[in-house]
N, CA, C and O of each residue as an XYZ file, in Angstrom:
572
protein
N     317.052    149.170     51.214
C     318.826    150.040     51.512
C     317.998    149.784     53.240
O     318.579    149.278     54.200
N     317.672    149.898     53.240
C     317.698    149.760     54.912
C     317.706    148.278     55.614
O     317.584    147.875     56.771
N     317.943    147.574     54.133
C     318.687    146.517     55.022
C     320.106    145.747     55.541
O     320.775    145.126     56.367
N     319.846    146.578     53.895
C     322.403    147.104     54.209
C     322.641    147.949     55.514
O     323.411    147.741     56.452
N     321.981    148.699     55.346
C     323.019    149.402     56.890
C     322.397    148.555     58.467
O     321.991    149.034     59.526
N     322.528    147.447     58.099
C     323.095    147.177     59.917
C     323.996    146.357     59.653
O     324.904    146.178     60.465
N     323.959    145.811     58.697
C     325.065    144.462     58.077
C     326.365    146.067     58.055
O     327.267    146.440     58.805
N     325.770    146.575     56.779
C     327.266    147.755     57.130
C     327.513    147.797     58.191
O     328.494    147.093     58.432
N     327.007    148.427     59.281
C     327.236    148.983     60.239
C     327.968    147.876     60.868
O     329.094    148.151     61.281
N     327.431    146.376     61.056
C     328.072    146.191     62.209
C     329.449    145.780     61.916
O     330.363    145.597     62.720
N     329.457    145.613     60.079
C     331.016    145.177     58.858
C     332.200    146.215     59.602
O     333.330    145.992     60.036
N     331.418    147.356     59.527
C     332.239    149.053     59.609
C     332.939    148.558     60.721
O     334.162    148.418     60.697
N     332.178    148.261     61.783
C     333.162    148.123     63.557
C     333.980    146.979     63.440
O     335.164    147.062     63.767
N     333.500    145.914     63.014
C     334.404    144.787     62.826
C     336.068    145.019     62.429
O     337.215    144.777     62.807
N     335.173    145.751     61.254
C     336.974    146.244     60.415
C     337.745    146.474     61.746
O     338.759    145.957     62.215
N     336.570    147.807     62.347
C     337.204    148.908     62.876
C     338.265    148.341     63.577
O     339.434    148.655     63.351
N     337.728    147.040     64.911
C     338.467    147.035     66.091
C     339.601    145.757     65.695
O     340.382    145.313     66.537
N     339.526    145.136     63.920
C     339.783    143.973     63.999
C     341.769    144.744     63.773
O     342.857    144.265     64.092
N     341.338    146.203     63.023
C     342.354    147.066     62.453
C     343.105    147.739     63.861
O     344.137    148.407     63.917
N     342.698    147.547     64.350
C     343.492    147.888     65.874
C     343.613    146.739     66.590
O     343.120    146.968     67.694
N     344.031    145.570     66.533
C     344.785    144.553     67.152
C     345.612    144.276     66.135
O     345.564    143.754     65.022
N     346.936    145.145     67.365
C     348.529    144.466     66.305
C     349.325    144.247     68.116
O     349.040    144.740     69.207
N     350.412    143.247     67.645
C     351.177    143.446     69.284
C     352.654    144.270     68.843
O     353.363    143.804     67.951
N     352.848    144.935     69.226
C     354.319    145.500     68.609
C     355.143    145.855     69.882
O     354.644    146.135     70.973
N     356.626    145.801     69.562
C     357.658    144.998     70.830
C     358.267    146.614     70.460
O     358.005    147.118     69.368
N     359.022    147.279     71.399
C     359.898    148.835     71.132
C     361.208    148.194     70.609
O     361.577    147.131     71.108
N     361.699    148.599     69.941
C     363.658    148.391     69.200
C     364.072    149.359     69.971
O     363.434    150.386     70.205
N     365.632    148.954     70.590
C     366.503    150.109     71.161
C     366.823    150.746     69.069
O     366.866    149.950     68.131
N     366.918    151.660     68.990
C     367.649    151.264     68.023
C     367.300    152.195     66.605
O     366.177    152.657     66.406
N     368.544    152.401     65.591
C     367.157    153.387     64.015
C     366.167    152.418     63.822
O     365.979    151.243     64.136
N     365.540    153.393     63.138
C     364.612    152.097     62.059
C     365.640    152.018     60.987
O     365.904    150.816     60.961
N     366.073    152.366     60.455
C     366.632    152.095     59.239
C     368.037    150.035     60.079
O     368.392    148.951     59.615
N     368.173    150.696     61.189
C     368.651    149.002     62.407
C     366.941    148.377     62.275
O     366.311    147.439     61.787
N     366.869    148.837     62.571
C     364.878    147.972     62.715
C     364.447    147.499     61.778
O     363.738    146.544     62.095
N     364.504    147.713     60.337
C     364.251    147.117     58.995
C     364.989    145.958     59.159
O     364.585    144.824     58.903
N     366.455    146.364     59.740
C     367.232    144.947     58.540
C     366.926    144.663     59.221
O     365.914    144.057     58.869
N     367.065    144.561     60.710
C     367.099    143.503     62.163
C     365.403    142.501     61.835
O     365.184    141.427     62.395
N     364.416    143.160     60.852
C     363.089    142.633     60.925
C     363.569    141.882     59.160
O     363.447    140.678     59.387
N     363.961    141.995     57.831
C     364.399    141.025     57.202
C     365.951    140.304     57.422
O     366.475    139.629     56.536
N     366.488    140.523     58.542
C     367.321    139.204     58.308
C     366.956    138.004     59.870
O     367.533    136.969     60.204
N     365.793    138.729     60.497
C     364.404    137.309     60.869
C     364.125    137.003     60.559
O     363.665    136.056     61.197
N     363.744    136.995     59.079
C     362.574    136.997     58.030
C     363.929    135.856     56.883
O     363.992    134.638     56.711
N     364.290    136.339     56.658
C     365.489    135.740     56.264
C     366.183    134.480     56.627
O     366.288    133.427     55.999
N     366.813    134.982     58.262
C     367.414    134.261     58.599
C     366.011    132.214     58.916
O     366.473    131.094     58.695
N     365.177    132.349     59.192
C     364.344    131.622     58.998
C     364.047    130.641     57.456
O     363.393    129.631     57.715
N     364.334    130.750     56.282
C     364.676    130.036     55.138
C     363.602    131.463     54.130
O     363.810    131.684     52.937
N     362.914    131.956     54.668
C     361.233    132.778     54.366
C     362.350    133.804     52.932
O     363.564    133.970     53.048
N     361.642    134.241     51.924
C     361.451    134.673     50.831
C     360.559    136.233     51.397
O     359.333    136.332     51.342
N     361.615    137.492     51.991
C     360.001    138.746     51.702
C     359.441    138.914     49.846
O     360.125    139.326     48.908
N     358.190    138.494     49.827
C     357.663    138.864     48.332
C     357.445    140.247     48.252
O     357.119    140.653     47.136
N     357.571    141.318     49.418
C     357.537    142.488     49.381
C     357.086    143.554     50.263
O     355.967    143.593     50.773
N     358.472    144.850     50.499
C     358.716    145.685     51.592
C     356.965    146.602     51.038
O     356.575    146.524     49.873
N     356.443    147.114     51.757
C     355.522    148.173     51.318
C     356.566    149.264     52.075
O     357.040    149.105     53.200
N     356.792    150.340     51.237
C     357.151    151.827     52.362
C     356.320    153.321     52.888
O     356.341    154.549     52.968
N     355.412    151.702     53.221
C     353.713    152.360     54.050
C     353.689    154.245     54.084
O     353.113    155.000     53.301
N     354.875    154.716     55.767
C     354.934    155.600     55.469
C     355.832    156.485     54.714
O     355.964    157.586     55.248
N     356.603    156.285     53.425
C     356.371    156.980     52.543
C     355.946    157.850     51.614
O     356.307    158.866     51.020
N     354.330    156.485     51.765
C     353.461    157.257     50.808
C     352.697    157.634     51.712
O     351.950    158.055     50.829
N     352.120    157.911     52.706
C     351.514    158.705     53.830
C     351.835    160.496     54.126
O     351.170    161.483     54.440
N     353.532    160.112     53.747
C     354.152    161.540     54.170
C     353.864    162.013     52.337
O     353.864    163.244     52.317
N     353.733    161.696     51.509
C     354.042    161.673     50.262
C     352.843    162.268     49.727
O     353.047    162.846     48.659
N     351.449    162.306     50.217
C     350.213    161.853     49.370
C     349.233    162.822     50.956
O     348.096    162.651     51.396
N     350.278    163.723     51.356
C     349.378    164.167     52.801
C     349.083    164.783     52.598
O     347.999    165.003     53.139
N     349.690    166.079     51.400
C     349.036    167.727     51.159
C     348.219    166.855     50.618
O     347.232    166.555     51.290
N     348.398    166.214     49.273
C     347.273    165.598     48.093
C     345.603    165.572     49.179
O     344.737    166.423     48.973
N     345.476    164.771     49.972
C     344.785    164.371     50.791
C     344.515    165.269     52.044
O     344.518    164.816     53.189
N     344.340    166.258     51.809
C     344.321    167.646     52.654
C     344.718    167.806     53.977
O     344.370    168.517     54.919
N     345.372    167.122     53.819
C     345.932    167.002     55.665
C     347.099    167.037     56.365
O     347.737    165.987     56.290
N     347.683    168.075     57.154
C     349.251    168.094     57.581
C     349.974    167.405     58.311
O     351.174    167.569     58.532
N     349.082    166.377     58.831
C     349.160    165.593     59.476
C     350.315    164.415     59.286
O     350.026    163.603     58.407
N     351.761    164.159     60.066
C     352.520    163.483     59.602
C     352.436    162.224     60.546
O     352.608    162.313     61.762
N     352.187    161.164     59.958
C     351.361    159.734     60.831
C     352.669    159.041     61.365
O     352.318    158.661     62.482
N     353.893    158.689     61.206
C     354.784    158.004     61.187
C     356.260    158.926     60.000
O     356.417    159.499     58.922
N     356.956    158.492     61.182
C     358.546    159.401     60.668
C     358.831    158.422     59.137
O     358.976    158.536     57.920
N     358.773    157.353     60.336
C     358.690    155.808     58.711
C     358.068    155.111     58.948
O     357.736    155.089     60.133
N     357.495    154.104     58.057
C     356.763    152.765     58.786
C     357.392    152.133     56.997
O     357.629    152.712     55.937
N     357.466    150.502     57.521
C     357.190    149.468     56.737
C     356.623    148.713     56.840
O     355.726    148.971     57.641
N     356.558    147.537     56.373
C     355.689    146.357     56.504
C     356.411    145.226     55.269
O     356.391    145.473     54.063
N     356.951    144.125     55.804
C     357.601    143.371     55.293
C     356.299    142.606     54.616
O     355.211    142.624     55.193
N     356.414    142.200     53.850
C     355.317    140.547     53.626
C     356.120    139.192     52.912
O     356.764    139.337     51.873
N     356.022    138.142     53.458
C     356.320    137.208     53.222
C     355.268    136.702     53.849
O     354.512    137.288     54.623
N     355.214    134.721     53.212
C     354.802    133.912     53.285
C     355.635    133.282     54.129
O     356.620    133.755     54.694
N     355.065    131.860     54.209
C     355.871    130.234     54.686
C     355.186    129.160     54.225
O     354.196    128.793     54.858
N     355.554    128.525     53.146
C     355.356    127.116     52.855
C     354.901    126.132     54.070
O     353.751    125.744     54.274
N     355.942    125.849     54.752
C     354.831    124.727     56.030
C     353.387    125.767     56.432
O     352.399    125.546     55.731
N     353.267    126.725     57.377
C     353.191    126.925     58.268
C     351.684    127.721     57.314
O     350.639    127.981     57.912
N     351.798    127.892     56.389
C     350.752    128.140     54.848
C     350.127    126.961     54.886
O     349.399    126.999     55.877
N     349.985    125.634     54.185
C     349.903    124.545     54.203
C     349.159    124.203     55.453
O     348.043    123.685     55.415
N     349.983    124.587     56.908
C     349.284    123.939     57.840
C     347.722    124.974     58.315
O     346.920    124.782     59.229
N     347.762    125.836     57.479
C     346.585    126.325     58.500
C     345.393    125.949     57.497
O     344.415    125.247     57.757
N     345.872    126.913     55.661
C     344.991    126.529     54.304
C     344.198    124.676     54.680
O     342.987    124.552     54.869
N     345.191    123.447     54.716
C     344.927    122.516     54.695
C     343.596    122.481     56.317
O     342.752    121.598     56.161
N     343.447    123.199     57.491
C     342.610    122.856     58.288
C     341.285    123.642     57.341
O     340.178    123.106     57.396
N     341.479    125.035     56.411
C     340.428    126.105     56.774
C     341.010    126.663     55.024
O     341.727    127.662     54.975
N     340.658    125.989     53.806
C     341.208    127.045     52.744
C     341.061    128.547     53.080
O     341.993    129.153     52.551
N     340.387    129.224     53.641
C     339.537    129.929     53.440
C     340.929    131.145     54.287
O     341.044    132.350     54.067
N     341.828    130.246     55.276
C     342.759    131.229     55.935
C     343.721    131.311     54.800
O     344.891    130.978     54.993
N     343.218    131.839     53.327
C     344.747    132.380     52.580
C     343.907    133.700     53.088
O     344.428    134.810     52.979
N     343.258    133.624     53.363
C     343.006    135.965     53.467
C     343.664    136.310     54.492
O     343.607    137.464     54.917
N     344.520    135.210     55.155
C     344.832    135.744     55.891
C     346.622    136.113     55.114
O     347.369    136.839     55.770
N     346.927    135.762     54.274
C     348.540    135.976     53.541
C     348.383    136.904     52.592
O     347.270    137.332     52.288
N     349.751    137.399     51.902
C     351.092    136.647     52.999
C     350.634    137.202     53.850
O     349.486    137.647     53.854
N     351.956    137.344     55.317
C     351.612    137.926     56.627
C     352.694    138.850     56.887
O     353.740    138.269     56.600
N     352.936    140.094     57.325
C     353.254    141.015     57.706
C     353.852    141.217     59.327
O     353.402    140.914     60.432
N     355.051    141.862     58.869
C     355.796    142.230     59.587
C     356.456    143.781     60.182
O     357.624    144.167     60.215
N     355.223    144.432     60.608
C     355.658    145.749     60.439
C     357.095    147.363     61.150
O     357.601    147.281     62.269
N     357.285    148.086     60.559
C     358.683    148.570     61.895
C     358.239    150.389     61.424
O     358.565    151.085     60.462
N     357.505    150.602     62.440
C     357.246    152.357     62.688
C     358.303    152.969     64.156
O     358.905    152.596     65.163
N     357.893    154.324     63.212
C     358.913    155.186     63.708
C     358.041    156.692     63.973
O     357.778    157.715     63.341
N     357.805    156.136     65.254
C     356.455    157.615     65.535
C     357.470    158.457     66.555
O     358.356    157.971     67.258
N     357.255    159.247     66.489
C     357.921    160.493     67.727
C     359.051    160.390     68.423
O     359.378    160.789     69.540
N     359.765    159.609     67.333
C     361.697    159.363     68.210
C     361.518    158.132     68.700
O     362.251    157.989     69.679
N     360.598    156.746     68.374
C     360.034    156.025     69.137
C     360.155    155.243     67.614
O     359.836    155.698     66.516
N     360.949    153.400     68.076
C     360.698    152.512     66.032
C     360.273    151.747     67.919
O     360.381    151.793     69.144
N     359.554    150.879     66.211
C     358.861    149.965     66.889
C     358.362    148.472     66.123
O     357.672    148.686     65.126
N     358.602    147.012     66.431
C     358.544    146.343     65.903
C     357.117    145.127     66.090
O     357.056    144.332     67.028
N     356.073    145.228     64.983
C     355.093    144.416     65.148
C     354.396    144.122     63.887
O     354.632    144.217     62.683
N     353.279    143.659     64.784
C     352.652    142.820     63.359
C     350.469    142.149     63.659
O     350.266    141.775     64.814
N     349.619    142.098     63.012
C     348.237    141.910     62.689
C     348.075    140.848     63.714
O     348.368    139.707     63.357
N     347.633    141.044     64.999
C     347.257    139.591     65.271
C     345.982    138.472     64.431
O     345.065    138.811     63.683
N     346.154    137.856     64.642
C     344.875    136.740     63.762
C     344.289    135.924     64.308
O     344.801    135.736     65.412
N     343.068    135.016     64.054
C     342.029    134.727     64.791
C     343.012    133.322     65.421
O     343.921    132.594     65.020
N     342.275    133.480     66.486
C     342.387    132.185     67.566
C     342.564    130.588     66.518
O     343.438    130.587     65.651
N     341.922    129.677     66.657
C     342.239    128.387     66.325
C     343.422    128.319     65.109
O     343.970    129.403     64.909
N     343.735    127.557     64.545
C     344.389    127.683     63.412
C     345.583    128.770     63.004
O     346.734    128.705     62.574
N     344.898    129.519     63.284
C     346.375    130.494     63.027
C     346.801    131.097     63.805
O     347.651    131.965     63.607
N     346.376    130.830     64.777
C     347.583    130.745     65.632
C     348.900    130.321     65.388
O     349.807    130.547     66.189
N     349.024    129.847     64.554
C     350.504    129.044     64.382
C     351.366    130.154     63.698
O     352.588    130.302     63.743
N     350.118    131.132     62.850
C     350.531    132.191     61.955
C     351.270    133.311     62.617
O     352.163    134.041     62.188
N     350.678    133.255     63.750
C     350.292    134.333     64.981
C     352.210    134.262     65.905
O     352.872    135.299     65.856
N     352.773    133.107     66.567
C     353.265    131.755     66.840
C     355.042    132.693     66.655
O     355.930    133.284     67.269
N     354.499    132.123     65.075
C     355.442    132.506     63.709
C     356.448    134.162     63.014
O     357.513    134.396     62.444
N     355.353    134.864     63.496
C     355.374    135.924     63.615
C     355.720    137.156     64.846
O     356.048    138.331     64.680
N     355.508    136.386     66.104
C     355.363    136.956     67.445
C     356.977    136.254     67.239
O     357.635    137.067     66.589
N     357.613    135.319     67.496
C     358.906    135.123     67.122
C     360.249    135.440     66.355
O     361.461    135.312     66.532
N     359.103    136.072     65.116
C     359.524    137.194     65.032
C     360.945    138.557     64.817
O     362.082    138.895     64.488
N     359.545    138.850     65.367
C     358.957    140.446     65.987
C     359.521    140.722     67.138
O     359.914    141.887     67.213
N     359.745    139.915     68.280
C     360.316    139.222     69.034
C     362.352    139.508     68.837
O     363.161    140.333     69.259
N     362.398    138.258     67.948
C     364.005    138.139     67.584
C     364.306    139.385     66.809
O     365.483    139.735     66.887
N     363.671    139.995     66.217
C     364.732    141.515     65.605
C     364.021    142.920     66.321
O     363.834    144.107     66.051
N     363.740    141.848     67.518
C     363.530    143.414     68.916
C     364.252    143.252     69.605
O     364.310    144.031     70.556
N     365.434    141.883     69.484
C     366.047    141.953     70.339
C     365.707    141.139     71.342
O     366.484    141.197     72.296
N     364.987    140.547     71.429
C     363.895    139.857     73.037
C     363.994    138.605     72.113
O     363.471    137.544     72.451
């Protein structure tokens, strides 16, 4: 058991650090306007939204069940999608880049502020995905 503890500790540290790496842009408008803007920016590129995760609703609905009274988000949605051309490019370079698919752009509302963002991806070939996500998030945020 002792041999696994250092590995587990480093694994958890790496996961926590990576989980906090995101790029966000402020959105001037309502949460609903921001989600429409993200949807339009994704579809406008000929991409298909596979799923919209209503993460904020789930967190708010289950907070009492898990013993919390903290409202993390007033609202939060994650739009999941893929790009055939960008995915092929990054997975031909390294098939294990499948771990990053599908890609997501999120919209959050906290304390009256609405933001649009995405999780940052590793250096190298995954920067093609990073560029795509940044273009979508910037467009949706009005920039």
